[in-house]
Coordinates of N, CA, C and O in Angstrom, one line a residue:
Chain J
M16 N 164.3 52.7 -111.7 CA 164.2 52.4 -113.1 C 163.0 53.1 -113.8 O 162.0 53.3 -113.2
D17 N 163.2 53.4 -115.0 CA 162.1 54.2 -115.7 C 161.0 53.3 -116.3 O 161.0 52.1 -116.2
A18 N 160.1 54.0 -116.9 CA 158.9 53.4 -117.4 C 158.9 53.2 -118.9 O 157.9 53.2 -119.6
T19 N 160.1 53.1 -119.5 CA 160.3 52.8 -120.9 C 160.1 51.3 -121.1 O 160.7 50.5 -120.4
R20 N 159.4 50.9 -122.1 CA 159.1 49.5 -122.4 C 160.4 48.8 -122.7 O 161.2 49.3 -123.5
L21 N 160.7 47.6 -122.0 CA 161.9 46.9 -122.3 C 161.7 46.1 -123.6 O 160.6 45.6 -123.9
D22 N 162.8 46.1 -124.4 CA 162.7 45.2 -125.6 C 162.9 43.8 -125.2 O 163.1 43.4 -124.0
E23 N 162.8 42.9 -126.2 CA 162.8 41.4 -125.9 C 164.1 41.0 -125.1 O 164.0 40.2 -124.2
L24 N 165.2 41.5 -125.6 CA 166.5 41.2 -124.9 C 166.6 41.7 -123.5 O 167.0 40.9 -122.6
Q25 N 166.2 42.9 -123.3 CA 166.2 43.5 -122.0 C 165.3 42.7 -121.0 O 165.7 42.5 -119.8
R26 N 164.2 42.4 -121.5 CA 163.2 41.6 -120.7 C 163.8 40.2 -120.4 O 163.7 39.8 -119.2
A27 N 164.4 39.6 -121.3 CA 165.0 38.3 -121.1 C 166.1 38.4 -120.0 O 166.2 37.5 -119.2
E28 N 166.9 39.4 -120.1 CA 168.0 39.6 -119.2 C 167.4 39.8 -117.8 O 167.9 39.2 -116.8
A29 N 166.4 40.6 -117.7 CA 165.8 40.9 -116.4 C 165.2 39.6 -115.8 O 165.3 39.3 -114.6
L30 N 164.5 38.8 -116.6 CA 163.8 37.6 -116.2 C 164.8 36.6 -115.7 O 164.6 35.8 -114.8
A31 N 166.0 36.6 -116.3 CA 167.1 35.6 -115.9 C 167.4 35.8 -114.4 O 167.9 34.9 -113.8
G32 N 167.3 37.0 -113.9 CA 167.6 37.3 -112.5 C 166.4 37.2 -111.6 O 166.5 37.6 -110.5
L33 N 165.3 36.7 -112.1 CA 164.0 36.7 -111.3 C 163.4 35.3 -111.4 O 162.5 35.0 -112.2
P34 N 163.9 34.4 -110.5 CA 163.5 33.0 -110.6 C 162.0 32.9 -110.4 O 161.4 33.5 -109.5
G35 N 161.3 32.1 -111.2 CA 159.9 31.8 -111.1 C 159.1 32.7 -111.9 O 157.9 32.5 -112.1
W36 N 159.6 33.9 -112.4 CA 158.9 34.8 -113.2 C 159.0 34.4 -114.7 O 160.0 33.9 -115.1
A37 N 157.9 34.5 -115.4 CA 157.9 34.1 -116.8 C 157.0 35.1 -117.6 O 156.1 35.7 -117.0
P38 N 157.2 35.2 -118.9 CA 156.3 36.0 -119.7 C 154.9 35.4 -119.6 O 154.7 34.2 -119.5
V39 N 153.9 36.3 -119.7 CA 152.5 35.8 -119.6 C 152.1 35.6 -121.1 O 152.1 36.5 -121.9
P40 N 151.6 34.4 -121.4 CA 151.2 34.1 -122.8 C 150.2 35.1 -123.3 O 149.2 35.4 -122.6
G41 N 150.4 35.7 -124.5 CA 149.5 36.5 -125.1 C 149.5 38.0 -124.7 O 148.7 38.8 -125.1
R42 N 150.4 38.3 -123.7 CA 150.4 39.7 -123.2 C 151.9 40.1 -123.1 O 152.8 39.3 -122.9
D43 N 152.2 41.4 -123.2 CA 153.5 41.9 -122.8 C 153.5 42.1 -121.3 O 153.3 43.3 -120.9
A44 N 153.7 41.1 -120.6 CA 153.6 41.1 -119.1 C 154.4 39.9 -118.6 O 154.7 39.0 -119.3
I45 N 154.7 40.0 -117.3 CA 155.4 38.9 -116.6 C 154.6 38.5 -115.4 O 153.8 39.3 -114.9
G46 N 154.7 37.2 -115.1 CA 153.9 36.7 -114.0 C 154.6 35.7 -113.2 O 155.6 35.1 -113.6
K47 N 154.0 35.5 -112.0 CA 154.6 34.4 -111.1 C 153.5 34.0 -110.1 O 152.6 34.8 -109.8
V48 N 153.5 32.8 -109.7 CA 152.6 32.3 -108.7 C 153.4 32.2 -107.4 O 154.4 31.4 -107.3
F49 N 152.9 32.8 -106.3 CA 153.5 32.7 -105.0 C 152.6 31.8 -104.1 O 151.4 32.0 -104.1
R50 N 153.3 31.0 -103.3 CA 152.6 30.1 -102.4 C 153.1 30.4 -101.0 O 154.3 30.4 -100.8
F51 N 152.2 30.4 -100.0 CA 152.6 30.7 -98.7 C 152.0 29.6 -97.7 O 151.3 28.7 -98.2
A52 N 152.3 29.7 -96.5 CA 151.9 28.7 -95.5 C 150.3 28.7 -95.4 O 149.7 27.7 -95.3
D53 N 149.8 29.9 -95.4 CA 148.3 30.0 -95.2 C 147.9 31.4 -95.6 O 148.7 32.2 -96.2
F54 N 146.6 31.7 -95.4 CA 146.1 33.0 -95.8 C 146.8 34.2 -95.0 O 147.1 35.2 -95.6
N55 N 147.0 34.0 -93.7 CA 147.7 35.0 -92.9 C 149.0 35.4 -93.6 O 149.3 36.6 -93.8
A56 N 149.8 34.4 -94.0 CA 151.1 34.7 -94.6 C 150.9 35.3 -96.0 O 151.7 36.2 -96.4
A57 N 150.0 34.8 -96.8 CA 149.7 35.4 -98.1 C 149.3 36.8 -98.0 O 149.8 37.7 -98.7
F58 N 148.3 37.1 -97.2 CA 147.8 38.5 -97.1 C 148.8 39.4 -96.4 O 148.9 40.6 -96.8
G59 N 149.6 38.9 -95.5 CA 150.6 39.7 -94.9 C 151.6 40.2 -96.0 O 152.0 41.3 -96.0
W60 N 152.0 39.2 -96.8 CA 152.9 39.6 -97.9 C 152.2 40.6 -98.9 O 152.8 41.6 -99.3
M61 N 151.0 40.3 -99.2 CA 150.3 41.3 -100.1 C 150.2 42.7 -99.5 O 150.3 43.7 -100.2
S62 N 150.1 42.8 -98.2 CA 150.1 44.1 -97.5 C 151.4 44.8 -97.7 O 151.4 46.0 -97.9
R63 N 152.5 44.1 -97.5 CA 153.8 44.7 -97.7 C 154.0 45.1 -99.2 O 154.5 46.2 -99.4
V64 N 153.5 44.3 -100.1 CA 153.6 44.7 -101.5 C 152.7 45.9 -101.8 O 153.1 46.8 -102.6
A65 N 151.6 45.9 -101.2 CA 150.7 47.0 -101.4 C 151.3 48.4 -101.0 O 151.2 49.4 -101.7
L66 N 152.0 48.4 -99.9 CA 152.6 49.6 -99.4 C 153.7 50.0 -100.4 O 153.8 51.2 -100.7
M67 N 154.5 49.1 -100.9 CA 155.5 49.4 -101.9 C 154.9 49.8 -103.2 O 155.4 50.8 -103.8
A68 N 153.8 49.2 -103.6 CA 153.1 49.6 -104.8 C 152.7 51.1 -104.7 O 152.8 51.8 -105.7
E69 N 152.2 51.5 -103.6 CA 151.8 52.9 -103.4 C 153.0 53.8 -103.5 O 152.9 54.9 -104.1
R70 N 154.1 53.4 -102.9 CA 155.3 54.2 -102.9 C 155.8 54.4 -104.3 O 156.2 55.5 -104.7
L71 N 155.7 53.3 -105.1 CA 156.2 53.3 -106.5 C 155.2 53.9 -107.4 O 155.5 54.2 -108.6
D72 N 154.0 54.0 -106.9 CA 152.8 54.4 -107.8 C 152.7 53.4 -109.0 O 152.5 53.8 -110.1
H73 N 152.9 52.1 -108.6 CA 152.9 51.1 -109.7 C 152.3 49.8 -109.1 O 152.8 49.3 -108.1
H74 N 151.2 49.4 -109.6 CA 150.4 48.4 -108.9 C 150.3 47.1 -109.7 O 150.2 47.1 -110.9
P75 N 150.2 46.0 -109.0 CA 150.1 44.7 -109.6 C 148.7 44.3 -110.0 O 147.7 44.9 -109.5
E76 N 148.5 43.4 -111.0 CA 147.3 42.6 -111.1 C 147.5 41.4 -110.3 O 148.5 40.7 -110.5
W77 N 146.6 41.1 -109.4 CA 146.9 39.9 -108.6 C 145.6 39.2 -108.2 O 144.6 39.8 -108.0
R78 N 145.7 37.9 -108.0 CA 144.5 37.0 -107.6 C 145.0 36.2 -106.5 O 146.0 35.5 -106.5
N79 N 144.2 36.2 -105.4 CA 144.5 35.4 -104.2 C 143.4 34.4 -103.9 O 142.2 34.8 -103.9
V80 N 143.8 33.2 -103.7 CA 142.9 32.2 -103.2 C 143.7 31.5 -102.0 O 144.7 30.8 -102.2
Y81 N 143.2 31.8 -100.8 CA 143.8 31.3 -99.6 C 145.3 31.5 -99.5 O 145.7 32.7 -99.3
N82 N 146.2 30.5 -99.7 CA 147.6 30.7 -99.5 C 148.4 31.0 -100.8 O 149.6 31.0 -100.8
R83 N 147.6 31.2 -101.8 CA 148.2 31.3 -103.2 C 147.9 32.7 -103.8 O 146.8 33.2 -103.7
V84 N 148.9 33.3 -104.4 CA 148.8 34.6 -105.0 C 149.4 34.6 -106.4 O 150.6 34.3 -106.6
E85 N 148.5 34.7 -107.4 CA 149.0 34.8 -108.8 C 149.2 36.3 -109.2 O 148.2 37.1 -109.1
V86 N 150.4 36.6 -109.6 CA 150.7 38.0 -109.9 C 151.0 38.2 -111.4 O 151.6 37.4 -112.0
V87 N 150.5 39.3 -112.0 CA 150.8 39.7 -113.3 C 151.3 41.2 -113.2 O 150.6 42.0 -112.6
L88 N 152.5 41.4 -113.8 CA 153.0 42.8 -113.8 C 153.2 43.3 -115.3 O 153.7 42.6 -116.1
T89 N 152.7 44.5 -115.5 CA 152.9 45.1 -116.7 C 152.7 46.6 -116.5 O 152.1 47.0 -115.5
T90 N 153.2 47.5 -117.4 CA 153.0 48.9 -117.2 C 152.0 49.4 -118.2 O 152.4 49.5 -119.4
H91 N 150.8 49.6 -117.8 CA 149.7 49.9 -118.7 C 150.1 51.1 -119.6 O 149.8 51.1 -120.8
D92 N 150.6 52.1 -119.0 CA 151.0 53.4 -119.7 C 151.9 53.1 -120.8 O 151.9 53.8 -121.9
A93 N 152.8 52.1 -120.6 CA 153.9 51.9 -121.6 C 153.5 50.8 -122.6 O 154.2 50.5 -123.5
G94 N 152.4 50.1 -122.3 CA 152.0 49.0 -123.1 C 152.8 47.8 -123.0 O 152.9 47.0 -124.0
G95 N 153.5 47.6 -121.9 CA 154.4 46.4 -121.8 C 155.2 46.4 -120.5 O 155.0 47.3 -119.6
V96 N 156.2 45.5 -120.4 CA 157.0 45.4 -119.2 C 158.1 46.5 -119.3 O 158.7 46.7 -120.3
T97 N 158.2 47.2 -118.1 CA 159.2 48.2 -118.0 C 160.1 48.0 -116.7 O 159.8 47.0 -116.0
G98 N 161.1 48.8 -116.5 CA 161.9 48.7 -115.3 C 161.1 48.8 -114.0 O 161.5 48.2 -113.0
R99 N 159.9 49.5 -114.1 CA 159.1 49.6 -112.9 C 158.6 48.2 -112.5 O 158.4 47.9 -111.3
D100 N 158.3 47.4 -113.5 CA 157.8 46.0 -113.2 C 158.9 45.2 -112.6 O 158.7 44.4 -111.7
I101 N 160.1 45.4 -113.1 CA 161.2 44.6 -112.6 C 161.5 45.0 -111.1 O 161.8 44.1 -110.2
V102 N 161.4 46.3 -110.8 CA 161.6 46.7 -109.4 C 160.6 46.1 -108.5 O 160.9 45.6 -107.4
L103 N 159.3 46.1 -108.9 CA 158.3 45.6 -108.1 C 158.4 44.0 -108.0 O 158.2 43.5 -106.9
A104 N 158.8 43.4 -109.0 CA 159.0 41.9 -109.0 C 160.1 41.6 -108.0 O 160.0 40.6 -107.2
R105 N 161.2 42.3 -108.0 CA 162.3 42.1 -107.1 C 161.9 42.3 -105.6 O 162.2 41.5 -104.8
F106 N 161.1 43.3 -105.4 CA 160.6 43.5 -104.0 C 159.7 42.4 -103.6 O 159.8 41.9 -102.5
M107 N 158.8 41.9 -104.5 CA 157.9 40.8 -104.2 C 158.7 39.6 -103.8 O 158.4 38.9 -102.8
D108 N 159.8 39.3 -104.6 CA 160.6 38.1 -104.2 C 161.3 38.3 -102.9 O 161.3 37.4 -102.1
A109 N 161.8 39.5 -102.7 CA 162.5 39.7 -101.4 C 161.6 39.6 -100.2 O 161.9 39.0 -99.2
A110 N 160.4 40.1 -100.4 CA 159.4 40.1 -99.3 C 158.8 38.7 -99.0 O 158.4 38.4 -97.9
A111 N 158.9 37.9 -100.1 CA 158.4 36.5 -99.9 C 159.5 35.6 -99.3 O 159.2 34.5 -98.9
G112 N 160.7 36.2 -99.2 CA 161.8 35.5 -98.4 C 162.4 34.4 -99.4 O 162.2 33.3 -99.2
Chain M
M20 N 126.0 31.7 -89.2 CA 125.3 30.7 -90.1 C 126.3 29.5 -90.4 O 127.5 29.7 -90.3
D21 N 125.7 28.4 -90.7 CA 126.5 27.2 -90.7 C 127.0 27.0 -92.2 O 126.8 27.8 -93.1
A22 N 127.7 25.9 -92.3 CA 128.4 25.6 -93.6 C 127.7 24.6 -94.4 O 128.3 23.8 -95.1
T23 N 126.4 24.5 -94.2 CA 125.6 23.5 -95.0 C 125.3 24.2 -96.3 O 124.9 25.4 -96.4
R24 N 125.4 23.5 -97.4 CA 125.2 24.0 -98.8 C 123.8 24.5 -98.9 O 122.8 23.8 -98.6
L25 N 123.6 25.7 -99.4 CA 122.2 26.3 -99.6 C 121.6 25.6 -100.9 O 122.3 25.5 -101.9
D26 N 120.3 25.3 -100.8 CA 119.7 24.8 -102.0 C 119.3 26.1 -102.9 O 119.6 27.2 -102.5
E27 N 118.8 25.8 -104.1 CA 118.6 26.8 -105.0 C 117.7 28.0 -104.5 O 118.0 29.2 -104.7
L28 N 116.6 27.6 -103.8 CA 115.7 28.6 -103.3 C 116.4 29.4 -102.2 O 116.2 30.6 -102.2
Q29 N 117.1 28.7 -101.3 CA 117.8 29.5 -100.2 C 118.8 30.4 -100.8 O 118.9 31.5 -100.3
R30 N 119.5 30.0 -101.8 CA 120.5 30.8 -102.4 C 119.9 32.1 -103.1 O 120.3 33.2 -102.9
A31 N 118.7 31.8 -103.8 CA 118.0 32.9 -104.4 C 117.5 33.9 -103.4 O 117.6 35.2 -103.6
E32 N 117.0 33.4 -102.3 CA 116.5 34.3 -101.2 C 117.7 35.2 -100.7 O 117.5 36.4 -100.5
A33 N 118.8 34.5 -100.4 CA 120.0 35.2 -99.9 C 120.4 36.3 -100.9 O 120.7 37.4 -100.5
L34 N 120.5 35.9 -102.2 CA 121.0 36.9 -103.2 C 120.1 38.1 -103.3 O 120.5 39.2 -103.7
A35 N 118.8 37.8 -103.1 CA 117.8 38.9 -103.2 C 118.1 40.1 -102.3 O 117.8 41.2 -102.5
G36 N 118.8 39.7 -101.1 CA 119.2 40.7 -100.2 C 120.6 41.3 -100.3 O 121.1 42.0 -99.5
L37 N 121.2 40.9 -101.4 CA 122.6 41.2 -101.6 C 122.8 41.9 -103.0 O 123.2 41.2 -104.0
P38 N 122.6 43.2 -103.1 CA 122.6 43.9 -104.4 C 124.0 43.7 -105.1 O 125.0 44.0 -104.4
G39 N 124.0 43.4 -106.3 CA 125.2 43.3 -107.1 C 125.9 41.9 -107.1 O 126.7 41.6 -107.9
W40 N 125.4 41.1 -106.2 CA 125.9 39.7 -106.1 C 125.1 38.8 -107.1 O 123.9 39.0 -107.2
A41 N 125.8 37.9 -107.8 CA 125.1 37.0 -108.7 C 125.8 35.7 -108.7 O 126.9 35.5 -108.3
P42 N 125.0 34.6 -109.2 CA 125.7 33.3 -109.3 C 126.8 33.4 -110.3 O 126.7 34.2 -111.3
V43 N 127.9 32.7 -110.1 CA 129.0 32.6 -111.0 C 128.7 31.5 -112.0 O 128.5 30.4 -111.6
P44 N 128.7 31.8 -113.3 CA 128.4 30.8 -114.3 C 129.3 29.6 -114.2 O 130.5 29.7 -114.1
G45 N 128.7 28.4 -114.2 CA 129.5 27.2 -114.2 C 130.0 26.7 -112.9 O 130.7 25.7 -112.8
R46 N 129.7 27.5 -111.8 CA 130.1 27.1 -110.5 C 129.0 27.3 -109.5 O 128.2 28.2 -109.7
D47 N 129.1 26.6 -108.4 CA 128.2 26.8 -107.3 C 128.9 27.9 -106.4 O 129.5 27.5 -105.4
A48 N 128.7 29.1 -106.8 CA 129.5 30.2 -106.2 C 128.7 31.5 -106.5 O 127.9 31.6 -107.4
I49 N 129.0 32.5 -105.7 CA 128.4 33.9 -106.0 C 129.6 34.8 -106.1 O 130.7 34.6 -105.6
G50 N 129.3 35.9 -106.9 CA 130.4 36.8 -107.2 C 129.9 38.2 -107.3 O 128.7 38.5 -107.5
K51 N 130.8 39.2 -107.2 CA 130.5 40.6 -107.3 C 131.8 41.3 -107.7 O 132.9 40.9 -107.2
V52 N 131.7 42.4 -108.4 CA 132.8 43.3 -108.7 C 132.6 44.5 -107.9 O 131.6 45.2 -108.0
F53 N 133.6 44.9 -107.1 CA 133.6 46.1 -106.3 C 134.6 47.1 -107.0 O 135.7 46.7 -107.4
R54 N 134.1 48.4 -107.0 CA 135.0 49.4 -107.6 C 135.2 50.5 -106.5 O 134.2 50.9 -105.9
F55 N 136.4 51.0 -106.4 CA 136.7 52.0 -105.4 C 137.4 53.2 -106.1 O 137.6 53.2 -107.3
A56 N 137.6 54.2 -105.3 CA 138.2 55.4 -105.9 C 139.6 55.2 -106.5 O 140.0 55.7 -107.5
D57 N 140.4 54.4 -105.8 CA 141.8 54.2 -106.2 C 142.3 52.9 -105.5 O 141.6 52.2 -104.8
F58 N 143.6 52.6 -105.7 CA 144.2 51.4 -105.1 C 144.1 51.5 -103.5 O 143.9 50.5 -102.9
N59 N 144.4 52.7 -103.0 CA 144.4 52.9 -101.6 C 143.0 52.4 -101.0 O 143.0 51.7 -100.0
A60 N 142.0 52.9 -101.6 CA 140.6 52.5 -101.1 C 140.3 51.0 -101.3 O 139.8 50.4 -100.4
A61 N 140.8 50.5 -102.5 CA 140.5 49.1 -102.8 C 141.3 48.2 -101.8 O 140.7 47.3 -101.2
F62 N 142.5 48.5 -101.6 CA 143.3 47.6 -100.7 C 143.0 47.8 -99.2 O 143.0 46.9 -98.4
G63 N 142.6 49.0 -98.9 CA 142.1 49.3 -97.5 C 140.9 48.4 -97.2 O 140.8 47.7 -96.2
W64 N 140.0 48.3 -98.2 CA 138.8 47.5 -98.0 C 139.2 46.0 -98.0 O 138.7 45.2 -97.1
M65 N 140.1 45.6 -98.8 CA 140.6 44.2 -98.8 C 141.2 43.9 -97.5 O 141.0 42.7 -97.0
S66 N 141.8 44.8 -96.8 CA 142.5 44.5 -95.5 C 141.4 44.3 -94.5 O 141.5 43.4 -93.6
R67 N 140.3 45.1 -94.5 CA 139.2 44.9 -93.5 C 138.6 43.5 -93.8 O 138.3 42.8 -92.9
V68 N 138.4 43.2 -95.1 CA 137.8 41.9 -95.4 C 138.7 40.8 -95.0 O 138.2 39.7 -94.5
A69 N 140.0 40.9 -95.1 CA 141.0 39.9 -94.8 C 140.9 39.6 -93.3 O 141.0 38.4 -92.8
L70 N 140.8 40.6 -92.5 CA 140.7 40.4 -91.0 C 139.4 39.7 -90.7 O 139.4 38.7 -89.8
M71 N 138.3 40.0 -91.3 CA 137.0 39.3 -91.1 C 137.1 37.9 -91.6 O 136.6 36.9 -90.9
A72 N 137.8 37.7 -92.7 CA 137.9 36.3 -93.3 C 138.7 35.4 -92.3 O 138.3 34.3 -92.1
E73 N 139.7 36.0 -91.6 CA 140.5 35.2 -90.6 C 139.6 34.9 -89.4 O 139.6 33.8 -88.9
R74 N 138.8 35.9 -89.0 CA 137.9 35.7 -87.9 C 136.9 34.6 -88.2 O 136.6 33.7 -87.3
L75 N 136.4 34.6 -89.4 CA 135.4 33.6 -89.8 C 136.0 32.3 -90.2 O 135.3 31.3 -90.4
D76 N 137.3 32.3 -90.4 CA 138.1 31.2 -91.0 C 137.4 30.8 -92.3 O 137.2 29.6 -92.6
H77 N 137.1 31.8 -93.1 CA 136.4 31.6 -94.4 C 136.9 32.7 -95.3 O 136.8 33.9 -95.1
H78 N 137.5 32.3 -96.4 CA 138.3 33.2 -97.3 C 137.7 33.3 -98.7 O 137.3 32.4 -99.3
P79 N 137.9 34.5 -99.2 CA 137.4 34.8 -100.6 C 138.4 34.3 -101.6 O 139.6 34.2 -101.4
E80 N 137.9 34.1 -102.9 CA 138.8 34.1 -104.0 C 138.6 35.6 -104.6 O 137.5 36.0 -104.8
W81 N 139.7 36.2 -104.8 CA 139.6 37.6 -105.3 C 140.7 38.0 -106.1 O 141.8 37.5 -106.0
R82 N 140.4 39.0 -107.0 CA 141.4 39.5 -108.0 C 141.3 41.0 -108.0 O 140.2 41.6 -108.0
N83 N 142.4 41.6 -107.8 CA 142.5 43.1 -107.7 C 143.3 43.6 -108.8 O 144.5 43.2 -109.1
V84 N 142.8 44.6 -109.5 CA 143.5 45.4 -110.5 C 143.2 46.9 -110.2 O 142.1 47.4 -110.4
Y85 N 144.2 47.5 -109.6 CA 144.1 49.0 -109.1 C 142.9 49.2 -108.3 O 142.9 48.8 -107.1
N86 N 141.8 49.8 -108.8 CA 140.7 50.2 -107.9 C 139.5 49.2 -108.0 O 138.5 49.5 -107.5
R87 N 139.8 48.1 -108.6 CA 138.7 47.1 -108.8 C 139.1 45.8 -108.2 O 140.2 45.3 -108.2
V88 N 138.0 45.2 -107.5 CA 138.2 43.9 -106.9 C 137.1 42.9 -107.3 O 135.9 43.2 -107.0
E89 N 137.4 41.9 -108.0 CA 136.4 40.8 -108.4 C 136.5 39.8 -107.3 O 137.5 39.2 -107.1
V90 N 135.3 39.5 -106.7 CA 135.2 38.5 -105.6 C 134.4 37.3 -106.1 O 133.3 37.5 -106.7
V91 N 134.8 36.1 -105.7 CA 134.0 34.9 -105.8 C 134.0 34.3 -104.4 O 135.0 34.1 -103.8
L92 N 132.8 33.9 -104.0 CA 132.6 33.2 -102.7 C 132.0 31.9 -102.9 O 131.0 31.7 -103.6
T93 N 132.6 30.9 -102.3 CA 132.0 29.5 -102.3 C 132.7 28.8 -101.1 O 133.7 29.3 -100.5
T94 N 132.0 27.8 -100.6 CA 132.6 27.1 -99.5 C 133.1 25.7 -100.0 O 132.4 24.8 -100.3
H95 N 134.4 25.7 -100.1 CA 135.1 24.5 -100.8 C 134.7 23.2 -100.1 O 134.4 22.2 -100.7
D96 N 134.7 23.2 -98.7 CA 134.4 22.0 -98.0 C 132.9 21.5 -98.3 O 132.7 20.3 -98.2
A97 N 132.0 22.4 -98.6 CA 130.6 22.1 -98.8 C 130.3 21.9 -100.2 O 129.2 21.4 -100.6
G98 N 131.2 22.3 -101.1 CA 131.0 22.1 -102.6 C 130.0 23.1 -103.1 O 129.4 22.9 -104.1
G99 N 129.8 24.2 -102.4 CA 128.9 25.2 -102.9 C 128.7 26.4 -102.0 O 129.5 26.6 -101.0
V100 N 127.7 27.2 -102.2 CA 127.4 28.4 -101.4 C 126.7 28.0 -100.1 O 125.8 27.2 -100.1
T101 N 127.3 28.5 -99.0 CA 126.7 28.3 -97.7 C 126.4 29.6 -97.0 O 126.8 30.7 -97.5
G102 N 125.8 29.5 -95.8 CA 125.6 30.6 -95.0 C 126.9 31.4 -94.7 O 126.8 32.6 -94.5
R103 N 128.0 30.8 -94.6 CA 129.3 31.4 -94.4 C 129.6 32.4 -95.5 O 130.2 33.5 -95.3
D104 N 129.3 32.0 -96.7 CA 129.5 33.0 -97.9 C 128.6 34.2 -97.8 O 129.0 35.3 -98.1
I105 N 127.3 33.9 -97.3 CA 126.4 35.0 -97.2 C 126.9 36.0 -96.1 O 126.8 37.2 -96.3
V106 N 127.4 35.5 -95.0 CA 127.9 36.3 -93.9 C 129.0 37.2 -94.4 O 129.1 38.4 -94.2
L107 N 130.0 36.6 -95.2 CA 131.1 37.3 -95.7 C 130.7 38.3 -96.7 O 131.2 39.5 -96.8
A108 N 129.7 37.9 -97.6 CA 129.2 38.9 -98.6 C 128.6 40.1 -98.0 O 128.9 41.3 -98.4
R109 N 127.8 39.9 -96.9 CA 127.2 41.0 -96.2 C 128.3 41.9 -95.6 O 128.2 43.2 -95.7
F110 N 129.3 41.3 -95.0 CA 130.4 42.2 -94.4 C 131.1 43.0 -95.5 O 131.4 44.1 -95.4
M111 N 131.3 42.3 -96.7 CA 132.0 43.0 -97.8 C 131.2 44.2 -98.2 O 131.7 45.3 -98.4
D112 N 129.9 44.0 -98.3 CA 129.0 45.2 -98.7 C 129.0 46.3 -97.7 O 129.1 47.5 -98.0
A113 N 128.9 45.9 -96.4 CA 128.9 46.9 -95.4 C 130.2 47.7 -95.3 O 130.3 48.9 -95.2
A114 N 131.3 46.9 -95.5 CA 132.7 47.6 -95.4 C 132.9 48.5 -96.7 O 133.7 49.4 -96.6
A115 N 132.2 48.2 -97.8 CA 132.4 49.0 -99.0 C 131.5 50.2 -98.9 O 131.7 51.2 -99.7
G116 N 130.7 50.2 -97.9 CA 129.9 51.5 -97.6 C 128.8 51.7 -98.7 O 128.9 52.6 -99.5

């Protein structure tokens, strides 16, 4: 998917297929909080996501505290959410099982 | 080092040997912002720190955006900064080169 900014309808359609993801208040971005069994599981997941982020050349904003990872996705170059964020969000969900 | 909460003097002494680390406003915690060449370097460093965190069974709070990692260290069980935070901070600095 390309890096054109999604309009409101396109973003809503994409979010409908991404359980747990929601718009980030005050930003053109989407976010989700992932919870894992422990740090091992959380960082293992982050490592898989990091490899995919490099492959896509598209990187998350994320914060980790032990078993919890808060993620924000946006495409800085486009000034908002694009198809690249949706691709990465889907991969994150799939990798989280 | 043990997990007894450092008093103000002990914490100041420890921070004096840790360039770039500072108390986190409003919390009994220390923090530092690390900057790397790119995401590859940032996440590579995070991976080394994650392995050490597991070995120490002591984990950071951290936020990564591309080449930047904001770290906060505190010992939740002790309600403040302990020797374990100082050990992890030193490792982070050494691993960042």
